[in-house]
Each structure stands twice: as structure tokens, then as C-alpha cells.
DNA sequence: TATATTTGCAACCGAACGGTTTCGAAAACT
DNA sequence: AGTTTTCGAAACCGTTCGGTTGCAAATATA
């Protein structure tokens, strides 16, 4: 299937699901109550989220609790890190210019 | 069109383009040289990236330089912030437990 | 045991996606 | 002026996506 985290968070419904279960594990039925779609559609989204390990399942009886996997969320954060360095270096360059202007004033 | 940042970064080629032009603005032809697709395919990706304002264009003559818009990248960072708070609070709870255990030891 | 609930899975459908090919417009070069 | 280069836009094609409907399996309840 080759699902990755970035494709998983591309869909707004899936992002809403992630936000919903971030603070508390929930069952598919409970999650589906928050959306205007069928339970099966939510189940499909959960399957995609599980495939890329963004959520983990925990079965108790016939109920399955879905929980957010924070570590996988950090993968996105890690990807953003590449650009933070660039932003930072750009800011430093701007900083140098501002410092130069300051020194020129004196 | 309804393009948003999350859909834009869902495609691996687009993420590669973003990384490529992050440090230096480039023309579509120059970008296309880095991929095994046609220039038109890259142009399509650039259009999508431009639609959600992840990249900005700057025309000089017949060449168009595409540049990454860092502010828009921060939108992703902002979205992640919601979860950082949750991670943090979870850590704090764990921290409390650990502290309690420590105190019990004494 | 019979019935209701919770869930995943398969089939189907219209829309969107990613790609190529083709074309036209504008700028640069000879 | 004629040619080359750079680029976006349109048409087309196969695949994937998000959704619904229907069904089967497993657990709980009467």
C-alpha cells in the first residue's frame, strides 16, 4: 500500500480524527458520531491511519480503541526541521544586515 | 480548487521540489532536471504549490524563479503545535508519577 | 439459543490525481 | 525577420481517493 504520514494527514477528515483522539482513545463508533459520514467511511480513514502507524489499536472485547501514536507525528516535525535550519540561517543573514546598518548609524 | 498546504505536501515529488528550492530559487527547467519526469509534470506540481502559496514566483525575462514561502510552511508547524501541548502534558503526568515514586522511595 | 451491537471487508461509483503529449505565447538570440 | 528557448494551458489516460451500500464475523445481551 505504501502509505506515508504525509498522505495520511492530507485529508481534512483524517486530521480531525487525529485531533479528536489525540487526548483520548476512542472507538470507531464514537469517532463517527462527530462526523457527517457513515461509520464505514470513518473506518476506512482509521485503516489508512493505522497502515502508516499514525494510530494504534487496542481491542477490549468487541470494541477497538484507537489511539494516536505521538512518535509518528514527530516524523512530520522531523521533516520540518530541515527547513527550520534554513529559516534560521536566513534570519541570521537578515540579522547581520540589521547589525551592519546599526553600526553604520553610529 | 480548494488546495491546502497538507494536500500539497502529500506528494513525494512536491516535497522533493520544496526541499530543492528551499535554499535557492530555481526555474521550472532547472527543477525538472532533478527528476525523471517531464517539465510539464513539474510545472503542474509548481502550480499546485503556488495555488496554496507554498511557493512564490518571480519573473525575470522569460524565466520564472520559484521560491519557497517559509511563512506558509509555518502553518504546518502551527498545526503540530496542538499536539505538542498534548505530548507535553502527557510527559508532565508521567513526570508527576515518576516524582511520586521517587518521593515514596525516600 | 436467539437477537442486537460493534466492527472490518469487498464491491461499486463519481471525482480528483499524476502523468504524457500537444499546442500557443512570450522573450532571447542569430 | 526567423529561429530557439522557456514556460503555462488544454486534452487525454490510467490509477487512486473518498464515499456509500451490503455483508460476514465476533462479542454482548435477552
Tab-separated table of C-alpha atoms (C1' of nucleotides) in Angstrom:
chain	number	residue	atom	x	y	z
A	1	UNK	CA	0.000	0.000	0.000
A	2	UNK	CA	2.920	2.280	0.693
A	3	UNK	CA	1.051	4.796	2.765
A	4	UNK	CA	3.105	7.503	4.361
A	5	UNK	CA	2.338	10.007	7.086
A	6	UNK	CA	2.072	12.958	4.724
A	7	UNK	CA	-0.581	11.335	2.613
A	8	UNK	CA	-2.446	10.362	5.758
A	9	UNK	CA	-2.732	13.924	7.042
A	10	UNK	CA	-3.685	15.284	3.634
A	11	UNK	CA	-7.358	14.596	4.200
A	12	UNK	CA	-9.187	17.088	6.459
A	13	UNK	CA	-11.409	14.401	7.965
A	14	UNK	CA	-8.362	12.384	8.970
A	15	UNK	CA	-6.773	15.458	10.545
A	16	UNK	CA	-9.974	15.974	12.513
A	17	UNK	CA	-9.886	12.348	13.644
A	18	UNK	CA	-6.290	12.750	14.745
A	19	UNK	CA	-7.183	15.828	16.755
A	20	UNK	CA	-10.183	14.041	18.244
A	21	UNK	CA	-8.297	11.015	19.526
A	22	UNK	CA	-5.159	12.933	20.432
A	23	UNK	CA	-6.181	13.414	24.036
A	24	UNK	CA	-8.245	10.273	24.477
A	25	UNK	CA	-8.522	6.870	22.776
A	26	UNK	CA	-11.872	6.265	21.085
A	27	UNK	CA	-13.850	3.559	19.291
A	28	UNK	CA	-14.832	3.882	15.608
A	29	UNK	CA	-18.497	4.366	16.504
A	30	UNK	CA	-17.719	7.123	18.971
A	31	UNK	CA	-15.494	8.820	16.402
A	32	UNK	CA	-18.091	8.512	13.653
A	33	UNK	CA	-20.646	10.351	15.806
A	34	UNK	CA	-18.571	13.508	15.368
A	35	UNK	CA	-18.803	13.483	11.576
A	36	UNK	CA	-21.481	13.642	8.928
A	37	UNK	CA	-20.318	10.485	7.231
A	38	UNK	CA	-21.037	6.809	7.663
A	39	UNK	CA	-19.198	4.673	10.178
A	40	UNK	CA	-17.645	2.725	7.327
A	41	UNK	CA	-16.070	5.841	5.883
A	42	UNK	CA	-14.505	6.608	9.257
A	43	UNK	CA	-13.361	3.011	9.484
A	44	UNK	CA	-11.608	3.419	6.148
A	45	UNK	CA	-9.834	6.525	7.395
A	46	UNK	CA	-8.773	4.682	10.538
A	47	UNK	CA	-7.414	1.874	8.412
A	48	UNK	CA	-5.283	4.338	6.473
A	49	UNK	CA	-4.088	5.983	9.680
A	50	UNK	CA	-3.237	2.559	11.098
A	51	UNK	CA	-1.395	1.491	7.948
A	52	UNK	CA	1.106	4.285	8.355
A	53	UNK	CA	1.183	3.719	12.117
A	54	UNK	CA	-0.201	7.113	13.000
A	55	UNK	CA	-2.713	5.368	15.247
A	56	UNK	CA	-2.535	2.190	17.304
A	57	UNK	CA	-5.383	-0.182	18.116
A	58	UNK	CA	-6.256	-1.789	21.405
A	59	UNK	CA	-9.062	-4.309	21.469
A	60	UNK	CA	-11.160	-4.925	24.579
A	61	UNK	CA	-13.992	-7.336	23.874
A	62	UNK	CA	-15.687	-6.302	20.658
A	63	UNK	CA	-14.653	-2.682	20.975
A	64	UNK	CA	-11.464	-1.392	19.441
A	65	UNK	CA	-9.917	1.724	20.896
A	66	UNK	CA	-7.881	3.844	18.526
A	67	UNK	CA	-5.101	5.928	19.954
A	68	UNK	CA	-2.773	8.480	18.426
A	69	UNK	CA	0.861	7.465	18.037
A	70	UNK	CA	2.798	10.551	19.008
A	71	UNK	CA	6.112	9.204	17.809
A	72	UNK	CA	4.839	9.014	14.264
A	73	UNK	CA	3.615	12.584	14.475
A	74	UNK	CA	7.138	13.568	15.290
A	75	UNK	CA	8.165	12.354	11.843
A	76	UNK	CA	6.399	15.377	10.404
A	77	UNK	CA	8.175	17.541	12.908
A	78	UNK	CA	11.454	15.985	11.870
A	79	UNK	CA	10.782	16.770	8.226
A	80	UNK	CA	10.072	20.390	9.113
A	81	UNK	CA	13.408	20.559	10.924
A	82	UNK	CA	15.224	20.640	7.586
A	83	UNK	CA	13.565	23.938	6.823
A	84	UNK	CA	13.851	25.412	10.272
A	85	UNK	CA	17.598	25.466	9.779
A	86	UNK	CA	17.131	27.364	6.557
A	87	UNK	CA	14.732	29.828	8.155
A	88	UNK	CA	17.196	30.304	10.956
A	89	UNK	CA	20.158	30.911	8.678
A	90	UNK	CA	18.083	33.349	6.651
A	91	UNK	CA	17.155	35.158	9.797
A	92	UNK	CA	20.810	35.269	10.793
A	93	UNK	CA	21.704	36.847	7.472
A	94	UNK	CA	18.987	39.434	7.950
A	95	UNK	CA	20.294	39.905	11.441
A	96	UNK	CA	23.776	40.614	10.123
A	97	UNK	CA	22.405	43.221	7.748
A	98	UNK	CA	20.498	44.896	10.532
A	99	UNK	CA	23.596	44.887	12.717
A	100	UNK	CA	25.614	46.425	9.885
A	101	UNK	CA	23.025	49.156	9.464
A	102	UNK	CA	23.167	49.783	13.184
A	103	UNK	CA	26.929	50.055	13.172
A	104	UNK	CA	26.793	52.411	10.200
A	105	UNK	CA	24.490	54.702	12.144
A	106	UNK	CA	26.993	55.125	14.897
B	1	UNK	CA	-9.799	24.264	-6.322
B	2	UNK	CA	-9.651	24.046	-2.551
B	3	UNK	CA	-5.976	23.322	-2.297
B	4	UNK	CA	-4.444	23.386	1.134
B	5	UNK	CA	-0.892	23.015	2.404
B	6	UNK	CA	-1.376	19.475	3.671
B	7	UNK	CA	-2.557	18.195	0.348
B	8	UNK	CA	0.344	19.952	-1.326
B	9	UNK	CA	2.997	18.188	0.750
B	10	UNK	CA	1.290	14.813	0.382
B	11	UNK	CA	3.076	14.088	-2.878
B	12	UNK	CA	6.721	12.962	-2.541
B	13	UNK	CA	7.784	14.750	-5.720
B	14	UNK	CA	6.375	18.008	-4.387
B	15	UNK	CA	8.190	17.517	-1.081
B	16	UNK	CA	11.392	16.986	-3.056
B	17	UNK	CA	10.739	20.174	-5.011
B	18	UNK	CA	10.163	22.067	-1.783
B	19	UNK	CA	13.450	20.795	-0.387
B	20	UNK	CA	15.220	21.636	-3.630
B	21	UNK	CA	14.145	25.263	-3.786
B	22	UNK	CA	14.255	25.815	-0.043
B	23	UNK	CA	17.762	27.208	-0.093
B	24	UNK	CA	17.728	28.738	-3.547
B	25	UNK	CA	15.084	29.923	-6.023
B	26	UNK	CA	15.009	27.909	-9.257
B	27	UNK	CA	13.354	27.857	-12.672
B	28	UNK	CA	10.993	25.042	-13.730
B	29	UNK	CA	13.533	23.684	-16.202
B	30	UNK	CA	16.288	23.582	-13.612
B	31	UNK	CA	13.962	21.837	-11.180
B	32	UNK	CA	12.822	19.314	-13.778
B	33	UNK	CA	16.418	18.268	-14.402
B	34	UNK	CA	16.435	16.717	-10.940
B	35	UNK	CA	13.523	14.389	-11.666
B	36	UNK	CA	12.677	11.595	-14.048
B	37	UNK	CA	9.522	13.278	-15.268
B	38	UNK	CA	8.693	15.802	-17.933
B	39	UNK	CA	8.985	19.519	-17.384
B	40	UNK	CA	5.228	19.809	-17.726
B	41	UNK	CA	4.648	17.435	-14.845
B	42	UNK	CA	6.934	19.552	-12.673
B	43	UNK	CA	5.104	22.642	-13.878
B	44	UNK	CA	1.857	21.094	-12.703
B	45	UNK	CA	3.332	20.468	-9.273
B	46	UNK	CA	4.588	24.039	-9.115
B	47	UNK	CA	1.116	25.257	-9.989
B	48	UNK	CA	-0.333	23.302	-7.086
B	49	UNK	CA	2.374	24.600	-4.748
B	50	UNK	CA	1.689	28.136	-5.942
B	51	UNK	CA	-2.071	27.778	-5.538
B	52	UNK	CA	-1.707	27.163	-1.820
B	53	UNK	CA	1.016	29.831	-1.617
B	54	UNK	CA	3.751	27.441	-0.573
B	55	UNK	CA	5.914	28.920	-3.322
B	56	UNK	CA	6.130	32.396	-4.835
B	57	UNK	CA	7.087	33.296	-8.390
B	58	UNK	CA	9.429	35.975	-9.628
B	59	UNK	CA	9.721	36.563	-13.349
B	60	UNK	CA	12.873	37.910	-14.947
B	61	UNK	CA	12.595	37.949	-18.699
B	62	UNK	CA	11.220	34.640	-19.857
B	63	UNK	CA	12.479	32.797	-16.831
B	64	UNK	CA	10.359	32.337	-13.733
B	65	UNK	CA	12.117	31.716	-10.450
B	66	UNK	CA	10.194	29.730	-7.886
B	67	UNK	CA	10.936	30.326	-4.252
B	68	UNK	CA	9.746	28.655	-1.085
B	69	UNK	CA	7.393	30.651	1.119
B	70	UNK	CA	8.595	29.949	4.626
B	71	UNK	CA	5.595	31.555	6.288
B	72	UNK	CA	3.286	29.033	4.704
B	73	UNK	CA	5.491	26.211	5.895
B	74	UNK	CA	4.984	27.505	9.388
B	75	UNK	CA	1.299	26.701	9.033
B	76	UNK	CA	2.195	23.045	9.267
B	77	UNK	CA	4.308	23.802	12.285
B	78	UNK	CA	1.375	25.639	13.819
B	79	UNK	CA	-0.873	22.630	13.291
B	80	UNK	CA	1.646	20.403	15.020
B	81	UNK	CA	1.661	22.769	17.987
B	82	UNK	CA	-1.752	21.473	19.050
B	83	UNK	CA	-0.239	18.078	19.619
B	84	UNK	CA	2.959	19.273	21.198
B	85	UNK	CA	0.878	20.577	24.078
B	86	UNK	CA	-0.690	17.163	24.459
B	87	UNK	CA	2.675	15.432	24.337
B	88	UNK	CA	3.958	17.878	26.879
B	89	UNK	CA	1.034	17.420	29.266
B	90	UNK	CA	1.370	13.655	28.935
B	91	UNK	CA	5.013	13.959	29.767
B	92	UNK	CA	4.149	16.099	32.748
B	93	UNK	CA	1.725	13.488	34.011
B	94	UNK	CA	4.377	10.847	33.616
B	95	UNK	CA	6.757	13.204	35.327
B	96	UNK	CA	4.415	13.526	38.292
B	97	UNK	CA	4.187	9.770	38.600
B	98	UNK	CA	7.939	9.441	38.498
B	99	UNK	CA	8.294	12.165	41.116
B	100	UNK	CA	5.748	10.400	43.311
B	101	UNK	CA	7.656	7.172	43.003
B	102	UNK	CA	10.833	8.997	43.897
B	103	UNK	CA	9.244	10.542	46.967
B	104	UNK	CA	7.862	7.183	48.017
B	105	UNK	CA	11.338	5.745	47.896
B	106	UNK	CA	12.624	8.239	50.397
C	1	DT	C1'	-30.160	-20.175	21.852
C	2	DA	C1'	-31.847	-16.152	19.543
C	3	DT	C1'	-31.067	-11.259	18.951
C	4	DA	C1'	-28.668	-6.907	18.944
C	5	DT	C1'	-24.290	-4.412	18.695
C	6	DT	C1'	-19.620	-3.426	17.069
C	7	DT	C1'	-16.519	-3.820	13.667
C	8	DG	C1'	-13.851	-4.812	9.276
C	9	DC	C1'	-14.021	-6.020	4.405
C	10	DA	C1'	-15.435	-6.158	-0.563
C	11	DA	C1'	-17.845	-4.110	-4.443
C	12	DC	C1'	-19.149	-0.262	-6.688
C	13	DC	C1'	-19.318	4.854	-8.240
C	14	DG	C1'	-18.092	9.632	-9.406
C	15	DA	C1'	-14.345	12.851	-8.771
C	16	DA	C1'	-9.641	14.044	-8.365
C	17	DC	C1'	-4.719	12.912	-9.076
C	18	DG	C1'	-0.296	12.392	-11.572
C	19	DG	C1'	1.493	11.803	-15.820
C	20	DT	C1'	2.251	12.444	-21.006
C	21	DT	C1'	1.510	14.729	-25.386
C	22	DT	C1'	0.389	18.660	-27.935
C	23	DC	C1'	-0.105	23.415	-28.625
C	24	DG	C1'	0.446	28.560	-28.225
C	25	DA	C1'	2.560	32.780	-26.258
C	26	DA	C1'	6.395	35.446	-24.975
C	27	DA	C1'	11.279	36.522	-24.590
C	28	DA	C1'	16.078	35.944	-26.353
C	29	DC	C1'	19.249	35.016	-29.931
C	30	DT	C1'	21.223	34.899	-34.904
D	1	DA	C1'	12.566	38.590	-39.647
D	2	DG	C1'	13.219	33.857	-38.437
D	3	DT	C1'	14.594	30.532	-35.003
D	4	DT	C1'	15.317	28.817	-30.458
D	5	DT	C1'	14.262	28.678	-25.660
D	6	DT	C1'	11.206	28.948	-21.642
D	7	DC	C1'	7.045	28.391	-19.937
D	8	DG	C1'	1.879	27.643	-18.979
D	9	DA	C1'	-2.633	25.630	-20.574
D	10	DA	C1'	-5.617	22.111	-22.535
D	11	DA	C1'	-6.842	17.430	-23.726
D	12	DC	C1'	-6.470	12.871	-22.675
D	13	DC	C1'	-5.473	8.416	-19.981
D	14	DG	C1'	-4.956	5.046	-16.274
D	15	DT	C1'	-4.959	4.942	-11.242
D	16	DT	C1'	-6.194	6.319	-6.765
D	17	DC	C1'	-9.341	8.564	-3.459
D	18	DG	C1'	-13.354	9.263	-0.585
D	19	DG	C1'	-17.768	7.866	-0.111
D	20	DT	C1'	-21.943	4.640	0.119
D	21	DT	C1'	-24.199	0.124	0.328
D	22	DG	C1'	-24.266	-4.556	1.629
D	23	DC	C1'	-22.449	-8.423	4.092
D	24	DA	C1'	-19.965	-11.539	7.347
D	25	DA	C1'	-17.565	-12.332	11.833
D	26	DA	C1'	-17.194	-11.763	16.621
D	27	DT	C1'	-18.877	-10.263	21.106
D	28	DA	C1'	-22.518	-8.965	24.303
D	29	DT	C1'	-27.321	-9.414	25.918
D	30	DA	C1'	-32.174	-11.331	26.385
